[in-house]
mmCIF file of C-alpha atoms in Angstrom:
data_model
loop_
_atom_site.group_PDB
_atom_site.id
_atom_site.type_symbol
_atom_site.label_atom_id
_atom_site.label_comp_id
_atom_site.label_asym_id
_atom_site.label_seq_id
_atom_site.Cartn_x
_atom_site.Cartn_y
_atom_site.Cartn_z
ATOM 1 C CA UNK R 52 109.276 110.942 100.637
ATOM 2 C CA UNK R 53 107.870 107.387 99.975
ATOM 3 C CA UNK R 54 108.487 104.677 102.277
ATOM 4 C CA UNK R 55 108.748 101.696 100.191
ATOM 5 C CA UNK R 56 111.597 99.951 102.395
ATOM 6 C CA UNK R 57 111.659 97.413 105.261
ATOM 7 C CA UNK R 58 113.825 99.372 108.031
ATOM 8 C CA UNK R 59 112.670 100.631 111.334
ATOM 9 C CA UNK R 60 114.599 103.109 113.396
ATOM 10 C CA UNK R 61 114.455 103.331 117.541
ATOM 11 C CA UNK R 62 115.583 105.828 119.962
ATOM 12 C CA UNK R 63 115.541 104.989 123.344
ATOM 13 C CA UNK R 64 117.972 105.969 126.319
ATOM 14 C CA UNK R 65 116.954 102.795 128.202
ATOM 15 C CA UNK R 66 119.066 100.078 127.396
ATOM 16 C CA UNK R 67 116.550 97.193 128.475
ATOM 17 C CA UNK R 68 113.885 98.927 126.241
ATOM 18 C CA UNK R 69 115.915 99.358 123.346
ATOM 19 C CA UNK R 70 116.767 96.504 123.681
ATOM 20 C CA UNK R 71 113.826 94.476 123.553
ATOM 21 C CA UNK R 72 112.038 96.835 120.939
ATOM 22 C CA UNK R 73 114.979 95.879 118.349
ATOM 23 C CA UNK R 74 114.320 92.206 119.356
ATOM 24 C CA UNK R 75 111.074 92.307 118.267
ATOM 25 C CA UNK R 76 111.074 94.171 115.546
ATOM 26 C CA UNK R 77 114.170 91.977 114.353
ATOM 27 C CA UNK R 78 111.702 88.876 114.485
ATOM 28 C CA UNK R 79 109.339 90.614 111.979
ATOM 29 C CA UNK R 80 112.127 90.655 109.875
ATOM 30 C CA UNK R 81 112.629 94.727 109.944
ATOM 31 C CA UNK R 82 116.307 95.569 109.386
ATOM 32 C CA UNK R 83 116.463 98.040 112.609
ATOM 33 C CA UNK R 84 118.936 101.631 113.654
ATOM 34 C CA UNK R 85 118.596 102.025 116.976
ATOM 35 C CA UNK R 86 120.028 105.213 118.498
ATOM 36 C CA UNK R 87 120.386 106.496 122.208
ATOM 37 C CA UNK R 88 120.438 109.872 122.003
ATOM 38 C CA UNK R 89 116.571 111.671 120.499
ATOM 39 C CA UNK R 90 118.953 114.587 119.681
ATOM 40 C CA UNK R 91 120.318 112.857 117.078
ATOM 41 C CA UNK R 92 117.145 112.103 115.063
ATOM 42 C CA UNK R 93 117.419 114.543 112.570
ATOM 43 C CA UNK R 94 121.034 112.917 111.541
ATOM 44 C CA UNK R 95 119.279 109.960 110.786
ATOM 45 C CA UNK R 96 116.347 111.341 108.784
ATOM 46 C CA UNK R 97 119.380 112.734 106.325
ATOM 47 C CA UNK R 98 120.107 109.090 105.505
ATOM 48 C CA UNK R 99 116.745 107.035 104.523
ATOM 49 C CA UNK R 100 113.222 106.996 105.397
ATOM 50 C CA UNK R 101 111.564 104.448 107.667
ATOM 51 C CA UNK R 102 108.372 102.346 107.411
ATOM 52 C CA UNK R 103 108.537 102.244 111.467
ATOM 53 C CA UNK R 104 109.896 105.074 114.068
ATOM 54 C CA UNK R 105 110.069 104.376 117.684
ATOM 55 C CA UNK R 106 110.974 106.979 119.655
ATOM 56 C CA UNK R 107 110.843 108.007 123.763
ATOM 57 C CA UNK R 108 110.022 111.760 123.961
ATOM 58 C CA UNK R 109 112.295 112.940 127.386
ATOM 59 C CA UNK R 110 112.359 116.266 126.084
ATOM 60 C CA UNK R 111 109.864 119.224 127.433
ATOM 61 C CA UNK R 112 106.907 119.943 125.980
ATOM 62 C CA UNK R 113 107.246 122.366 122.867
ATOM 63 C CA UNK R 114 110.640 120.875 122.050
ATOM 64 C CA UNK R 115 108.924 117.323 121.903
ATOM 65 C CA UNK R 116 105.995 118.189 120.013
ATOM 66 C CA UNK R 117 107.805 120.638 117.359
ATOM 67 C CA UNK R 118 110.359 117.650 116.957
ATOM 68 C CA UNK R 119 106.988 115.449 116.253
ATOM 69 C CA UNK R 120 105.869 117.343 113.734
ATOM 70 C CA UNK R 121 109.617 118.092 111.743
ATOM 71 C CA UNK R 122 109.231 114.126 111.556
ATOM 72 C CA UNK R 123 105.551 114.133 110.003
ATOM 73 C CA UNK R 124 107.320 115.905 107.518
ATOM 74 C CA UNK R 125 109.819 114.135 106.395
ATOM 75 C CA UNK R 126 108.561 110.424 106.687
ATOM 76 C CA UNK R 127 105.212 108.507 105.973
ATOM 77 C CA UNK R 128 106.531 105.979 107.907
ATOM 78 C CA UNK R 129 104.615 105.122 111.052
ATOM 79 C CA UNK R 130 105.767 107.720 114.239
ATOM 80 C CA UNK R 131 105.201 105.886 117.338
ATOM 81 C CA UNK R 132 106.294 108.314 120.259
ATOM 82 C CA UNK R 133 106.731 106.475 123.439
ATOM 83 C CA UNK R 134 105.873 108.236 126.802
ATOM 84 C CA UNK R 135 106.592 108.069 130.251
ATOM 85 C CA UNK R 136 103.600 107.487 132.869
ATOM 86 C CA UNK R 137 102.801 111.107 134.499
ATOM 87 C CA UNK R 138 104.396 112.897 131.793
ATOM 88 C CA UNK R 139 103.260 116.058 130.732
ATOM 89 C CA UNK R 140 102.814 114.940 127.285
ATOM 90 C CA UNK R 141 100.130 113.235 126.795
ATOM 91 C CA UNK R 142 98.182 111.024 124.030
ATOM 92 C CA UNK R 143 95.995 113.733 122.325
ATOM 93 C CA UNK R 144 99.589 115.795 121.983
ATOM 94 C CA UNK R 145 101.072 113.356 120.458
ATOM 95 C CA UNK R 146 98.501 112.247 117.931
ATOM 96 C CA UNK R 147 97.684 115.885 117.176
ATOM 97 C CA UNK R 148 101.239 116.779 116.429
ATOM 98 C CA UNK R 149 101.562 113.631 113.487
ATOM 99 C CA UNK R 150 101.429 109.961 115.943
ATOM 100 C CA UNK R 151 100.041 107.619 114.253
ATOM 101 C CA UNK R 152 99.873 105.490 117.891
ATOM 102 C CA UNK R 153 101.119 106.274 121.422
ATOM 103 C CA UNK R 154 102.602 103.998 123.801
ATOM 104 C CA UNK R 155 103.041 104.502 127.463
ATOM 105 C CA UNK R 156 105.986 103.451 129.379
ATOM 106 C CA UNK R 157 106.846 101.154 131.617
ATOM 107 C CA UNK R 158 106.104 99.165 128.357
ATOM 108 C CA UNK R 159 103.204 96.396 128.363
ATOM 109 C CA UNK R 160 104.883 93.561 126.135
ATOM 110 C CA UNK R 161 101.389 92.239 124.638
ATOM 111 C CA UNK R 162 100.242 95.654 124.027
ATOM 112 C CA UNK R 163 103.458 96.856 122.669
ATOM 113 C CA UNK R 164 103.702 93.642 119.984
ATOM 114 C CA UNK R 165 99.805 94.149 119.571
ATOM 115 C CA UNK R 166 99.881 97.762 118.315
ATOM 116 C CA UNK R 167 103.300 98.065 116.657
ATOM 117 C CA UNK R 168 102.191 95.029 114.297
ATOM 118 C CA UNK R 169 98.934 96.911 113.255
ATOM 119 C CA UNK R 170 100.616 99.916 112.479
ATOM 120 C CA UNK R 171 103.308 97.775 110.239
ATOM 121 C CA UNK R 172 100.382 96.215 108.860
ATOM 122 C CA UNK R 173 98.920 99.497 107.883
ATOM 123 C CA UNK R 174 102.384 100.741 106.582
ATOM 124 C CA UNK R 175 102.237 97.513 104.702
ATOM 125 C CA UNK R 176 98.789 98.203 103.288
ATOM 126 C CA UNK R 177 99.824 102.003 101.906
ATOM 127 C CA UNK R 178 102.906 101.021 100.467
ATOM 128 C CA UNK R 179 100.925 98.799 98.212
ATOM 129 C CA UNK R 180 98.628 101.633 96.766
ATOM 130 C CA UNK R 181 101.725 103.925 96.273
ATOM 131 C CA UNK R 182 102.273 101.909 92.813
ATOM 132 C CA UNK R 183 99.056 103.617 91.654
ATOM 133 C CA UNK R 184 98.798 105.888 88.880
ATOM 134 C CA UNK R 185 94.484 107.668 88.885
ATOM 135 C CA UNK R 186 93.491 109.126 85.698
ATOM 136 C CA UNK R 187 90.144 111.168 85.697
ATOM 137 C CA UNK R 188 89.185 113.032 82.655
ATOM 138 C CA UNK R 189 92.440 115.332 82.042
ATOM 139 C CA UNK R 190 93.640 114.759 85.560
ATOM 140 C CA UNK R 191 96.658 112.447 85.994
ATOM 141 C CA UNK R 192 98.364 111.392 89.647
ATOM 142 C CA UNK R 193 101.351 109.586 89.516
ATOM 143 C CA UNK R 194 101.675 108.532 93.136
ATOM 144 C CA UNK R 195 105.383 106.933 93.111
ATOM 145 C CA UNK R 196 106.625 109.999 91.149
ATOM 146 C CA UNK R 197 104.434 112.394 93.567
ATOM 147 C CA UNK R 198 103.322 113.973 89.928
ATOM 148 C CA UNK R 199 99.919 115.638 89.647
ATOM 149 C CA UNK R 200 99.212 116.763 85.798
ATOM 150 C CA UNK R 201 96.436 118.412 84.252
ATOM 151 C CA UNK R 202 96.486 117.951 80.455
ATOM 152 C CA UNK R 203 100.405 117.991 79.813
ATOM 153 C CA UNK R 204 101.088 120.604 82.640
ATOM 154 C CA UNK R 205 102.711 119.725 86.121
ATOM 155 C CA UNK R 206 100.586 120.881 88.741
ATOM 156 C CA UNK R 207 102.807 121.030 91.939
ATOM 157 C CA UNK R 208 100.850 120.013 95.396
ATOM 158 C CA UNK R 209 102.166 120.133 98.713
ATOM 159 C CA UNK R 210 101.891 116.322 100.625
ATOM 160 C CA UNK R 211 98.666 117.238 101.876
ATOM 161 C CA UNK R 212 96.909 118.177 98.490
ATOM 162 C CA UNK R 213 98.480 115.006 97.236
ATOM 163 C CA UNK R 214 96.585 112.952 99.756
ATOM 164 C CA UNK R 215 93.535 114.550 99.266
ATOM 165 C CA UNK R 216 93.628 114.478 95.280
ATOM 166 C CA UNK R 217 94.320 110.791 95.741
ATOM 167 C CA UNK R 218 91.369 110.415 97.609
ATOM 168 C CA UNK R 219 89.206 111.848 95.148
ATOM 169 C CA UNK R 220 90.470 110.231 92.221
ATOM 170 C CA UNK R 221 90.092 106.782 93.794
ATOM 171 C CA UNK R 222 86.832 107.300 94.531
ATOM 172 C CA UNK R 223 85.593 109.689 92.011
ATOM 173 C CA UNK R 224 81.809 110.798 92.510
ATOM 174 C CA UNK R 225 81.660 109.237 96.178
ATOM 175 C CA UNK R 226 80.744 111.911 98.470
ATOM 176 C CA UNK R 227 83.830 111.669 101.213
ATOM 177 C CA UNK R 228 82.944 112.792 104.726
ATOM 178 C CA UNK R 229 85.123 115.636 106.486
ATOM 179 C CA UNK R 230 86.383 113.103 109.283
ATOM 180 C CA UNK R 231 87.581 110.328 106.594
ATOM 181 C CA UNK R 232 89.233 113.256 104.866
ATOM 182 C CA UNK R 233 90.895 114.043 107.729
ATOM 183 C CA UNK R 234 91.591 111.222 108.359
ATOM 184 C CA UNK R 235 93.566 111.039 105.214
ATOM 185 C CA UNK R 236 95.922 113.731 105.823
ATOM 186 C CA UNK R 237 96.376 112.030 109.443
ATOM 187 C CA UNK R 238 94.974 114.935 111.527
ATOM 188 C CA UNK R 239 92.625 113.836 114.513
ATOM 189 C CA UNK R 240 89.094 115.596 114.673
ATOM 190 C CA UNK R 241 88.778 118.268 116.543
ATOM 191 C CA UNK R 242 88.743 122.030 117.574
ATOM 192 C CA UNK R 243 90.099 123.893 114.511
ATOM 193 C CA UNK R 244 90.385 120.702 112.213
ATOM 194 C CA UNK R 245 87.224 121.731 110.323
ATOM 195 C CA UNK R 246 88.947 125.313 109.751
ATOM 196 C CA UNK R 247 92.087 123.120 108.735
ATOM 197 C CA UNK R 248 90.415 120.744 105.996
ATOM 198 C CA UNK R 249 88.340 123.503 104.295
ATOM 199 C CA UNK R 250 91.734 125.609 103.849
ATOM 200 C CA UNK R 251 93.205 122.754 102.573
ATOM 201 C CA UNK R 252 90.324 121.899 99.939
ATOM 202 C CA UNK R 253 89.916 125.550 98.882
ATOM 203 C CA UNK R 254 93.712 125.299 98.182
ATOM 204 C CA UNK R 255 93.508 122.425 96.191
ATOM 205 C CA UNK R 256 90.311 123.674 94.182
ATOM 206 C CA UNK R 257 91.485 127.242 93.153
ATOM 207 C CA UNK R 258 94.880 125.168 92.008
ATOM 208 C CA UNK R 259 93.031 122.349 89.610
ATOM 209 C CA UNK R 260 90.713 125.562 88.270
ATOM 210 C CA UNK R 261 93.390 128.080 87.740
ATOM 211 C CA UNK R 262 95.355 125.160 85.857
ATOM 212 C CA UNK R 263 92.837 124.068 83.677
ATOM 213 C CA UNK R 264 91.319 121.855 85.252
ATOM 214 C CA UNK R 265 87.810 122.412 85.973
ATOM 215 C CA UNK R 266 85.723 122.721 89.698
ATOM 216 C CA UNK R 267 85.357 119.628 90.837
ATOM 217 C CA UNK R 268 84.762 119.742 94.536
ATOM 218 C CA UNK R 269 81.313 120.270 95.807
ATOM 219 C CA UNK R 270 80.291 120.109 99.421
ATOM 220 C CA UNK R 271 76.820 118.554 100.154
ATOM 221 C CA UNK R 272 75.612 119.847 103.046
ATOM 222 C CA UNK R 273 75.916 117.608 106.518
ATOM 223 C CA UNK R 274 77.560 114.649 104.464
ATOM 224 C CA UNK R 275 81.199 115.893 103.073
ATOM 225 C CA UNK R 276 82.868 116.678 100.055
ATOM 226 C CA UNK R 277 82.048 115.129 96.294
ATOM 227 C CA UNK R 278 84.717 114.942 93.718
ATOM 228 C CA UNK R 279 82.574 115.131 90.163
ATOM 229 C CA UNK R 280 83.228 116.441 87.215
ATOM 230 C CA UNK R 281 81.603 119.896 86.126
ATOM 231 C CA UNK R 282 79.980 117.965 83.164
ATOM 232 C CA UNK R 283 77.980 115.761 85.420
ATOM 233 C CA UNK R 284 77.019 118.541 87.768
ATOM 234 C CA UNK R 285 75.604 120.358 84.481
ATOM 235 C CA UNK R 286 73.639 117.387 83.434
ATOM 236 C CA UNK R 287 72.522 116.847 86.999
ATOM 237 C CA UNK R 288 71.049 120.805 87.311
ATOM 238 C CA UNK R 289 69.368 120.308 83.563
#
């Protein structure tokens, strides 16, 4: 999915909450859902995508964090998980499981305004490089129609390889560190996140090679991971 739009969805059991979240979000001119009931979340994923999600996680542990993650999957809008003060959930949870920001509860007004904005801001910011089309040698990304060719051949790539390859091909020949790249694919640094974005890059490499499409990833030792075409490595080794 591709969030493009200008709604914003809340869940929140406490009235008073709710009800200033949809105020405020209202004066940023966001057309807002709100909903009572976080069982109910997945009926409103079936309808539209969001470029905000505010949502108060009441339910226990596992259930709240596998719930997190169904939602990382189905929106690139900004998740913003709300949690109460002494819960068992905490921030690093959260931001593991697909949070883009985390905001405790009883809710600070300034703070809440403060960090909501940014992330709208940032939502704002993506939207505008999802009009981008990257063409590298052979290699073609159609961001808005999530298309990745090589040649005249349709290369599918799961959301993750698509965020990588557009990486790369914005910045072809830069060498890209290991936390931006992670940073990319929104996954927070950390134990097992270096086994995570080598998986993911291996993935992506054996599919551009097996499709035509040269080796183009290189790793260069204690700085990250240069996208380059095989022609310029050739010339660089001669």
């Amino acid at each position: 999915m591709i969030t493009n739009n200008n709604t914003a969805l809340i869940i929140e059991n406490n009235p008073i909450d709710r009800k200033f979240m949809q105020n405020t979000l209202e004066s940023w001119n966001l057309n807002v859902h709100t909903e009572n009931d976080i069982n109910r979340v997945r009926d409103h994923f079936g309808l539209s995508d969001f470029k905000v999600i505010l949502f108060h996680l009441v339910q226990d542990v596992m259930k709240s964090l596998d719930l997190l993650g169904w939602m990382r999957l189905q929106s690139n809008g900004a998740l913003i998980p709300l949690i109460d003060q002494g819960s068992s959930i905490n921030e690093d949870m959260c931001i593991r499981a697909g949070a883009d920001e985390v905001i405790s509860k009883p809710i600070v007004q300034k703070l809440f305004m403060q960090r909501v904005n940014y992330q709208i801001d940032k939502q704002r910011n993506n939207d505008a490089l999802l009009d981008e089309i990257y063409t590298w040698g052979n290699l073609t990304l159609d961001v808005p129609q999530c298309e990745f060719r090589i040649g005249d051949k349709i290369v599918p790539l799961t959301k993750t390889e698509l965020l990588l390859t557009q990486a790369f091909l914005a910045e072809p020949e830069r060498v890209i560190s290991r936390p931006e790249l992670l940073n990319v694919i929104k996954v927070k640094d950390g134990i097992g996140s270096s086994h995570l974005i080598d998986t993911q890059l291996s993935r992506l490499r054996i599919k551009i090679k097996e499709n035509g499409g040269g080796d183009h990833m290189f790793s260069i030792c204690g700085l990250g991971v240069r996208f380059m075409a095989p022609s310029h490595l050739a010339k660089r080794i001669s």
